[in-house]
PDB file of C-alpha atoms in Angstrom:
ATOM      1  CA  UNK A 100      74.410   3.400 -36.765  1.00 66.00           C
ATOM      2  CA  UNK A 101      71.524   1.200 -37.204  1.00 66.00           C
ATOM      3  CA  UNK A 102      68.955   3.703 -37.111  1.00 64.00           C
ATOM      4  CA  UNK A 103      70.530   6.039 -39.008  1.00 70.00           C
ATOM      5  CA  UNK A 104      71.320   3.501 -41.931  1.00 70.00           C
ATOM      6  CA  UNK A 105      67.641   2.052 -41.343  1.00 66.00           C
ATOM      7  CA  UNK A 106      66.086   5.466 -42.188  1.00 66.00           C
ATOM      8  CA  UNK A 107      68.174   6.516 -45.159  1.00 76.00           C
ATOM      9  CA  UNK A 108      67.086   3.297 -46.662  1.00 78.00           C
ATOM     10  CA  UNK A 109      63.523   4.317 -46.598  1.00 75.00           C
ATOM     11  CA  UNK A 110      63.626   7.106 -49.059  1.00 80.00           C
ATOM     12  CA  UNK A 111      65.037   4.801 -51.831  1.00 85.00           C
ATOM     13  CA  UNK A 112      62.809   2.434 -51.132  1.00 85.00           C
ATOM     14  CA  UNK A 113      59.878   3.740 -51.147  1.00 85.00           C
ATOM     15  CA  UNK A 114      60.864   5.899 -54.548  1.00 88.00           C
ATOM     16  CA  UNK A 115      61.629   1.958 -55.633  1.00 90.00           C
ATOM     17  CA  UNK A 116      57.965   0.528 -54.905  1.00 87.00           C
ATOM     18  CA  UNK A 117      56.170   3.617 -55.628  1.00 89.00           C
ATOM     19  CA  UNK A 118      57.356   3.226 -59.445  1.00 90.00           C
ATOM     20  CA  UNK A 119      56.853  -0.613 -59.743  1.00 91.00           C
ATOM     21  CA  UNK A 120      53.896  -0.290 -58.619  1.00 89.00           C
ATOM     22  CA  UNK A 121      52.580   2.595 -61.038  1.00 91.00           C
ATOM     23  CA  UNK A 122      53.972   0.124 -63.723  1.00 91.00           C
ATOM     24  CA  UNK A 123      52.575  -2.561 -62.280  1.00 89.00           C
ATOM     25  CA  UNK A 124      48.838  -1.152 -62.475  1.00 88.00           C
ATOM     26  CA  UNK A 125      49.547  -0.351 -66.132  1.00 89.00           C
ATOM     27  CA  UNK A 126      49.976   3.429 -65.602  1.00 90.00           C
ATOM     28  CA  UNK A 127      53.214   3.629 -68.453  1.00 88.00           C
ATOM     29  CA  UNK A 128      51.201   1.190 -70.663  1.00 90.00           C
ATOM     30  CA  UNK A 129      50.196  -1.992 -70.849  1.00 91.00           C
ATOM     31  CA  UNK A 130      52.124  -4.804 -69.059  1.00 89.00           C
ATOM     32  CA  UNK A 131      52.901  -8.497 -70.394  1.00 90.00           C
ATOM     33  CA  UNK A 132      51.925 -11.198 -67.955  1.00 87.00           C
ATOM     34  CA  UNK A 133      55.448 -12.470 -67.589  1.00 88.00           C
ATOM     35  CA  UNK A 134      57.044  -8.882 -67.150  1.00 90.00           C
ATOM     36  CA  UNK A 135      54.103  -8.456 -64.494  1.00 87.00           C
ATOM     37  CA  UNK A 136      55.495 -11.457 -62.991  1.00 85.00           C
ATOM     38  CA  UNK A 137      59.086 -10.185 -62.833  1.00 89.00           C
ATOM     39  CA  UNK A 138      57.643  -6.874 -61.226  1.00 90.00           C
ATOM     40  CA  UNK A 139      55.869  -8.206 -58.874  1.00 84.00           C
ATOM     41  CA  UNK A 140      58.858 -10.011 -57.497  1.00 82.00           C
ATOM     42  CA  UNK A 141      60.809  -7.072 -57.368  1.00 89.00           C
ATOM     43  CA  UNK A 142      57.665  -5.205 -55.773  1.00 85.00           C
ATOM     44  CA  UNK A 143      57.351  -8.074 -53.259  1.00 79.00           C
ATOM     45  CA  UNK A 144      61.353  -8.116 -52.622  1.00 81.00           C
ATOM     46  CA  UNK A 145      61.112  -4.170 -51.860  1.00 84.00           C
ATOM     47  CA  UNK A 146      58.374  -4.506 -49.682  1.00 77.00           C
ATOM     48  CA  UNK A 147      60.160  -7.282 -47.548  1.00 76.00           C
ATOM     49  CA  UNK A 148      63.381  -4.353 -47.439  1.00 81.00           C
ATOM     50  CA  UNK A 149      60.681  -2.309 -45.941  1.00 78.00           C
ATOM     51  CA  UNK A 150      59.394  -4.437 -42.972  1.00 74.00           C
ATOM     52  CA  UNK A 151      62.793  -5.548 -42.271  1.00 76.00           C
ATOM     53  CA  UNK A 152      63.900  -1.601 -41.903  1.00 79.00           C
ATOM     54  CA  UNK A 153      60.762  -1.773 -39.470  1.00 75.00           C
ATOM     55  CA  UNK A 154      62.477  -4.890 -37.763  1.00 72.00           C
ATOM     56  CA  UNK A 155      66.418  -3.123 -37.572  1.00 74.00           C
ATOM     57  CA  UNK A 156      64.299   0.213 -36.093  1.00 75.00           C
ATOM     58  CA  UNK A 157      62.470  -1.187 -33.441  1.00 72.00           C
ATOM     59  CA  UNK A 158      65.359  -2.866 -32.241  1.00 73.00           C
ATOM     60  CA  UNK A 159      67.262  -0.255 -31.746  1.00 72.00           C
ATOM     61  CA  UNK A 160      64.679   1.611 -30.235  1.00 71.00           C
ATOM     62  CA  UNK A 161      64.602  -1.149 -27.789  1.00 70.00           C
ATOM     63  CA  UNK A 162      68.109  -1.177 -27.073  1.00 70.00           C
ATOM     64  CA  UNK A 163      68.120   2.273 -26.666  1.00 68.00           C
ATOM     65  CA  UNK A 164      65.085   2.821 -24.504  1.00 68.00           C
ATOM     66  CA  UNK A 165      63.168   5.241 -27.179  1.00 70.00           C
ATOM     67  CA  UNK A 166      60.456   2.310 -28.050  1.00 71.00           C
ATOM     68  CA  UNK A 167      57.504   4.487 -28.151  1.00 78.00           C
ATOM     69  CA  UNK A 168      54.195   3.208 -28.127  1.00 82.00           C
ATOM     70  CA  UNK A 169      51.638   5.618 -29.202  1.00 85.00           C
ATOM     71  CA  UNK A 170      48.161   4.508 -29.147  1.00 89.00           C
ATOM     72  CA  UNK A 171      44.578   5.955 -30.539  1.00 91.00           C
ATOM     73  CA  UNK A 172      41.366   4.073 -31.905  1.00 91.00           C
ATOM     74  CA  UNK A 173      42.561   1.183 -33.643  1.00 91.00           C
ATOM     75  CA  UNK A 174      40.131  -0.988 -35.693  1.00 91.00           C
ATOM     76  CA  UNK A 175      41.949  -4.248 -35.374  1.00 92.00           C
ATOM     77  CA  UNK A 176      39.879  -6.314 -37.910  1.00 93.00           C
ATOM     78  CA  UNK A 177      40.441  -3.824 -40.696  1.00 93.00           C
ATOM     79  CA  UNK A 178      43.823  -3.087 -39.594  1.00 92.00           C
ATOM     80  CA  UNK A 179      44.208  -7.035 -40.176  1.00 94.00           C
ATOM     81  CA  UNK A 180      42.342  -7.201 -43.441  1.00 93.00           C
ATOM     82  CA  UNK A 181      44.852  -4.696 -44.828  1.00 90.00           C
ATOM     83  CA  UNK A 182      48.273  -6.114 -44.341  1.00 90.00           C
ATOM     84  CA  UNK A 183      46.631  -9.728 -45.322  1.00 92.00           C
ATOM     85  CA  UNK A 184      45.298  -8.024 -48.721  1.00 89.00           C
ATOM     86  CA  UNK A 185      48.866  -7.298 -49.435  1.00 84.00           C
ATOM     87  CA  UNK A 186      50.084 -11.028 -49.133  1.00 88.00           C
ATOM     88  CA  UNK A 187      47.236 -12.935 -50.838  1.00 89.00           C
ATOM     89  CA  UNK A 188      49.129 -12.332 -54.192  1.00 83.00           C
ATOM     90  CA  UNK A 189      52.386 -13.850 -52.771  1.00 85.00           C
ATOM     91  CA  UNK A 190      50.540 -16.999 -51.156  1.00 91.00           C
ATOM     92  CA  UNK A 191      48.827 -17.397 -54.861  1.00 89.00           C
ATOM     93  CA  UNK A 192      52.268 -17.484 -56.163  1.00 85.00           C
ATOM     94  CA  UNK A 193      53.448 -19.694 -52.826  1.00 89.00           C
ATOM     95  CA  UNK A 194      50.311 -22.455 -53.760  1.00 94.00           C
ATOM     96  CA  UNK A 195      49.123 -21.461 -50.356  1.00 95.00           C
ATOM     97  CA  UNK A 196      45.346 -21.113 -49.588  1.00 96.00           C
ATOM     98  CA  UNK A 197      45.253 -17.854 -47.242  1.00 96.00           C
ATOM     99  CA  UNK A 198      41.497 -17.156 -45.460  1.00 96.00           C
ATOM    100  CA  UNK A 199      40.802 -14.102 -43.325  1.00 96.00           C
ATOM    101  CA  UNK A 200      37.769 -14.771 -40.807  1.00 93.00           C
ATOM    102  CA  UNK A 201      36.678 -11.264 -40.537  1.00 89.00           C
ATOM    103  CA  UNK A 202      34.261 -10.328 -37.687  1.00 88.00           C
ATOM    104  CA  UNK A 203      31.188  -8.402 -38.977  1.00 83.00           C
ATOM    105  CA  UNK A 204      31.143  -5.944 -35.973  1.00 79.00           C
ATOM    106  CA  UNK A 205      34.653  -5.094 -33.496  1.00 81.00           C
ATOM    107  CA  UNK A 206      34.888  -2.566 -31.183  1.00 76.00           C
ATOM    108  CA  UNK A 207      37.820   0.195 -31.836  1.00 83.00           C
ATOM    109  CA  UNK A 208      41.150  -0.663 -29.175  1.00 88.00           C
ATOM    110  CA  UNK A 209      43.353   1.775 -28.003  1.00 90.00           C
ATOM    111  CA  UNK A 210      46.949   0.662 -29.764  1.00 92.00           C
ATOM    112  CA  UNK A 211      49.893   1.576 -32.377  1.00 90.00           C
ATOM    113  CA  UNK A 212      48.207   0.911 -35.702  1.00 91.00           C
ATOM    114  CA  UNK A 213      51.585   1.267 -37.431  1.00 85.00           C
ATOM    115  CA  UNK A 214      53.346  -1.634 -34.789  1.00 88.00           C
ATOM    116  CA  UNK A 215      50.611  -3.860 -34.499  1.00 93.00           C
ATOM    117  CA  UNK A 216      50.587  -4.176 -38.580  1.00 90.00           C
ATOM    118  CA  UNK A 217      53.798  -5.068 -38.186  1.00 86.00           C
ATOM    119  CA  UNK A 218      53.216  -7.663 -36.003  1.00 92.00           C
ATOM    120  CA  UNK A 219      50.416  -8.801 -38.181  1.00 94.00           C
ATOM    121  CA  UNK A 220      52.159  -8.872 -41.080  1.00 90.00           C
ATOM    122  CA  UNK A 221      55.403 -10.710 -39.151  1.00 89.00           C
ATOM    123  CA  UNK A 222      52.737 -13.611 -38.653  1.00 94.00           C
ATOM    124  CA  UNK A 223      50.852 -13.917 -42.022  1.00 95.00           C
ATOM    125  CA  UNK A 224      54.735 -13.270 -43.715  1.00 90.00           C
ATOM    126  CA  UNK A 225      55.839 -16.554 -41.664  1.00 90.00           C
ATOM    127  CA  UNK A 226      53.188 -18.711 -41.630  1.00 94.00           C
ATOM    128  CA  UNK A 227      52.942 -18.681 -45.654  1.00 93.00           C
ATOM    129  CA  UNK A 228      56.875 -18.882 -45.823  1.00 88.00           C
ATOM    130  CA  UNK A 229      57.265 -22.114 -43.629  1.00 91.00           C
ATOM    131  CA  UNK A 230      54.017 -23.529 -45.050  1.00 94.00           C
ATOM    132  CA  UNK A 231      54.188 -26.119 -48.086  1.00 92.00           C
ATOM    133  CA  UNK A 232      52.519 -25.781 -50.849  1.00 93.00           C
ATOM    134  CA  UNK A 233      48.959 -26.804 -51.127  1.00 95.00           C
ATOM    135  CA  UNK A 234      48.833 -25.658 -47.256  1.00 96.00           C
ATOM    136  CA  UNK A 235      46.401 -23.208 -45.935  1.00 97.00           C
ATOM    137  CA  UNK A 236      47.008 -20.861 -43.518  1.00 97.00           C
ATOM    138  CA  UNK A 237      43.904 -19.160 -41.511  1.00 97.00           C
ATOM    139  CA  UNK A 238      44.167 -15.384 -39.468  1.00 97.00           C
ATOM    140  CA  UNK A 239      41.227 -14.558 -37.561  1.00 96.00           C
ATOM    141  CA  UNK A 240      39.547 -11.563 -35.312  1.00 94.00           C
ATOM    142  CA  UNK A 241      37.824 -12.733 -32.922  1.00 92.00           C
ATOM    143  CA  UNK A 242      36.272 -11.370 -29.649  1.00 89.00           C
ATOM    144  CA  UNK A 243      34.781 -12.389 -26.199  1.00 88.00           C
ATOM    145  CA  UNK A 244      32.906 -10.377 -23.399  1.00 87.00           C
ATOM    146  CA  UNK A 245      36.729  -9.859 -21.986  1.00 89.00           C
ATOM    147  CA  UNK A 246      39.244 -10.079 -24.709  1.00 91.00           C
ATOM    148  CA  UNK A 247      39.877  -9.853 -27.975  1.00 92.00           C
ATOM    149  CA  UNK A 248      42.490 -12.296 -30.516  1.00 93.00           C
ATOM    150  CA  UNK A 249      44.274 -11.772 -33.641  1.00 96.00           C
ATOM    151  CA  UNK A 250      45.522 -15.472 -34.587  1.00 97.00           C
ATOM    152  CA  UNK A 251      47.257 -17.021 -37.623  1.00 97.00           C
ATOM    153  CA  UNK A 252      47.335 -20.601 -38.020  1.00 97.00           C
ATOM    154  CA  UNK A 253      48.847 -22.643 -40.534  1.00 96.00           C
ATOM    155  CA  UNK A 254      50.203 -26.026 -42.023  1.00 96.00           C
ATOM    156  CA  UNK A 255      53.329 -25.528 -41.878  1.00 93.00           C
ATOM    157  CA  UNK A 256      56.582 -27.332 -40.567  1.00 91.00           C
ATOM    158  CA  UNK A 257      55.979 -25.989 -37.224  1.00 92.00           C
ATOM    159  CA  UNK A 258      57.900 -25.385 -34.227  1.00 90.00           C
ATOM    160  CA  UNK A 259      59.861 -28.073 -32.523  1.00 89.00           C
ATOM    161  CA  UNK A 260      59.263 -28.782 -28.989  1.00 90.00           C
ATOM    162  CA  UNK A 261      62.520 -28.682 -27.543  1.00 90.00           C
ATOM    163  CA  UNK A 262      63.392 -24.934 -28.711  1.00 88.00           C
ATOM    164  CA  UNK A 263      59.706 -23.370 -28.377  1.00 87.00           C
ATOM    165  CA  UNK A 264      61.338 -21.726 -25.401  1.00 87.00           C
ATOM    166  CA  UNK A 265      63.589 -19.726 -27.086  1.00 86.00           C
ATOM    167  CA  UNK A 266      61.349 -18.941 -30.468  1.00 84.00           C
ATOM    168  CA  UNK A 267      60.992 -15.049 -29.318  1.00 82.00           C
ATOM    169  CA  UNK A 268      64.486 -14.682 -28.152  1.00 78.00           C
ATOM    170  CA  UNK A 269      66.472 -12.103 -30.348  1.00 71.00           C
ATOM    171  CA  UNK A 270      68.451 -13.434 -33.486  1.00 67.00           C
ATOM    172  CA  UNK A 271      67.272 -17.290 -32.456  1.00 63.00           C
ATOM    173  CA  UNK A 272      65.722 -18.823 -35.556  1.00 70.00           C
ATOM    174  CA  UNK A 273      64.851 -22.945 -35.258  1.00 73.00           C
ATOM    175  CA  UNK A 274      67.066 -25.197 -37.421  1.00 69.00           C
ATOM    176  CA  UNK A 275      63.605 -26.198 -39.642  1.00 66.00           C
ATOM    177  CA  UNK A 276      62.974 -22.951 -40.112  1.00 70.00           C
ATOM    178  CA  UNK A 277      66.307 -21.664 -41.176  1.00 64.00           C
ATOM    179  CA  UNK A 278      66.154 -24.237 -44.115  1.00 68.00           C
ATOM    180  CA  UNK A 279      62.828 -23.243 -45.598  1.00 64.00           C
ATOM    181  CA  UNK A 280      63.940 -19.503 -44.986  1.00 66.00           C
ATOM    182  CA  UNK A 281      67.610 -19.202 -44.905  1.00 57.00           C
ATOM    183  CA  UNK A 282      67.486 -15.135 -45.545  1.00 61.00           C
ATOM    184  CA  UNK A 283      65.262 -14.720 -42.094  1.00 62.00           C
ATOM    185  CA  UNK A 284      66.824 -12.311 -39.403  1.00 63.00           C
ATOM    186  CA  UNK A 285      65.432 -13.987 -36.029  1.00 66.00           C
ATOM    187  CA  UNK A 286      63.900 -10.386 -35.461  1.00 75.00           C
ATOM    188  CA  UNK A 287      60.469 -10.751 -35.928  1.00 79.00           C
ATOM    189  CA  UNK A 288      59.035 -12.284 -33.629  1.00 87.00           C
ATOM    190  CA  UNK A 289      61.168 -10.815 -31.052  1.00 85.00           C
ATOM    191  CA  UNK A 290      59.784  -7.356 -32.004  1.00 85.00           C
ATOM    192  CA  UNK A 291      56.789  -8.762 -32.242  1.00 89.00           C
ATOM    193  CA  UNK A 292      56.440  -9.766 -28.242  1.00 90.00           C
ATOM    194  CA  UNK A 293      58.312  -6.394 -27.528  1.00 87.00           C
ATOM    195  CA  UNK A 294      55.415  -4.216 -29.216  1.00 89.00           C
ATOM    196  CA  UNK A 295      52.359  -6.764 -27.625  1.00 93.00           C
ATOM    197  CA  UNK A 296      53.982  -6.912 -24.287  1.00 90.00           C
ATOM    198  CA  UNK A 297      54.691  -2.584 -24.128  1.00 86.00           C
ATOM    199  CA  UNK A 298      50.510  -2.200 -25.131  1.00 89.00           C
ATOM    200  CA  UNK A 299      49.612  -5.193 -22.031  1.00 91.00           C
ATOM    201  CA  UNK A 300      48.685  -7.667 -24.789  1.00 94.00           C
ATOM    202  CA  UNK A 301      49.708 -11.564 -24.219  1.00 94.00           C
ATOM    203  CA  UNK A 302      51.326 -13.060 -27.210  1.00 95.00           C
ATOM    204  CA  UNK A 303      49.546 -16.407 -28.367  1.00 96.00           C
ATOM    205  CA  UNK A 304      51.491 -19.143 -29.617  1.00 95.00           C
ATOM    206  CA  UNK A 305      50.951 -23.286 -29.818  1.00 95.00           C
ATOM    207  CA  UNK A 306      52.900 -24.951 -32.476  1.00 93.00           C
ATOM    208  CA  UNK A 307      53.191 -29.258 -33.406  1.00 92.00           C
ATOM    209  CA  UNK A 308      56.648 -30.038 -35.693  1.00 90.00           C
ATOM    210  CA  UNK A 309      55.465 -31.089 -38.768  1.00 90.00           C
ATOM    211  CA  UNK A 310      51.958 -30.618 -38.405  1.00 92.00           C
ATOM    212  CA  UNK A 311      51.572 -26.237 -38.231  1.00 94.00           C
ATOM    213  CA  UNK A 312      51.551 -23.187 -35.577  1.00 95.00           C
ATOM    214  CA  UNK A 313      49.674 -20.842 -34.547  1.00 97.00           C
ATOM    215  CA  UNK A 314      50.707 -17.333 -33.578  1.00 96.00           C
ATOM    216  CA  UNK A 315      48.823 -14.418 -32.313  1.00 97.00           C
ATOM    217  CA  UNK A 316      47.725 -12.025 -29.600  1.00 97.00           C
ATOM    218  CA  UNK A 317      44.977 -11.330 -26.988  1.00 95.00           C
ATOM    219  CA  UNK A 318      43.977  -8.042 -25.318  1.00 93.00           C
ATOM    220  CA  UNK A 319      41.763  -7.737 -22.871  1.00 87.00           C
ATOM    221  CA  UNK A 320      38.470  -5.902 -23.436  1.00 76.00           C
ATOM    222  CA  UNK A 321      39.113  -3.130 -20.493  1.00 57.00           C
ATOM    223  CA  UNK A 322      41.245  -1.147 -23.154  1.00 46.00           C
ATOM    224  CA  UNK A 323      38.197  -1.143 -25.545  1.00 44.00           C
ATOM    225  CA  UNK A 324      36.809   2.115 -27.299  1.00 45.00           C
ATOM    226  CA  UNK A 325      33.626   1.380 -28.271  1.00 43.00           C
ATOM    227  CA  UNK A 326      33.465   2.692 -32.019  1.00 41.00           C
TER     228      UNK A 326
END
């Protein structure tokens, strides 16, 4: 039932943010800056539908044992760049400084583009949502002679101690977190270790209560395709 509901609500929703976004970029005429503010919300609401679909899918893939992974040449750091274009609008509106440390050169990896910018965007999503304003939060690409890292590190609320353990477990969401975000699912980052785990990635993850997280992932440089 899940999967079936989760793909009939694609179609409307893409119809949905294909036409706010025409508006948006003044295709039907010119657009006031406080009805480009009220579009933009709606935009941003849509698109948060959209990964959540992506959330309700994969889990039921899971469950079901049809989680595919289906890799090819993957250029992480623009894959990265991408999905954190999409959110620098929403941290301006958050008060949130958000930096991308782009590498100038990165070798291709074999992995699911369209899971790991889920994943990405899962991290980035969080760590401006559960980060004050006036915060900054910082991803980075980064590579060594034997593995490479996508991290996201904030100044947020963090994680505390005592239920770090169970962050990644299905549903669980920490108390802190549920009152900053009280619409969250607790299915993020659970499908987030599910697709880094099923490509042999390690997820990365060191967090301080009151003082910010960081979240990520590290592949090792074996599954590299030199591009």
């Amino acid at each position: 039932f899940i999967s079936m509901a989760s793909h009939q609500l694609r179609t409307p929703l893409t119809a949905i943010k294909g036409y706010l976004s025409m508006v948006l970029e003044g295709d039907v005429g010119p657009v006031q800056a406080n009805e480009k503010a009220m579009l933009q919300r709606a935009f941003d609401s849509a698109q948060k539908m959209v990964y959540l679909i992506g959330d309700m899918l994969n889990v039921s893939r899971i469950q079901s044992g049809k989680f595919i992974i289906e890799n090819k040449p993957t250029n992480l750091a623009e894959v990265a760049e991408g999905e954190i274009a999409q959110l620098l609008e929403t941290a301006q509106n958050r008060k949130i400084k958000l930096v991308y440390q782009k590498p100038t050169a990165f070798p291709s990896l074999m992995l699911d583009e369209n899971k790991i910018r889920q994943v990405i965007m899962n991290f980035v999503d969080n760590a401006i949502y559960y980060t004050p304003a006036g915060g900054t939060v910082t991803a980075a690409v980064q590579q060594t002679p034997t593995y490479v890292d996508f991290t996201v590190t904030d100044t947020g609320v963090g994680v505390p101690k005592e239920v770090q353990p169970r962050l990644f477990a299905k549903f669980y969401r920490a108390d802190n977190a549920r009152k900053m975000r009280p619409d969250g699912t607790g299915l993020g980052l659970f499908t987030a270790k599910k697709v880094i785990d099923a490509q042999g990635g390690t997820i990365l993850f060191q967090s301080e209560e009151g003082k910010g997280s960081t979240f990520g992932f590290r592949f090792n440089k074996p599954t590299a395709v030199q591009s």
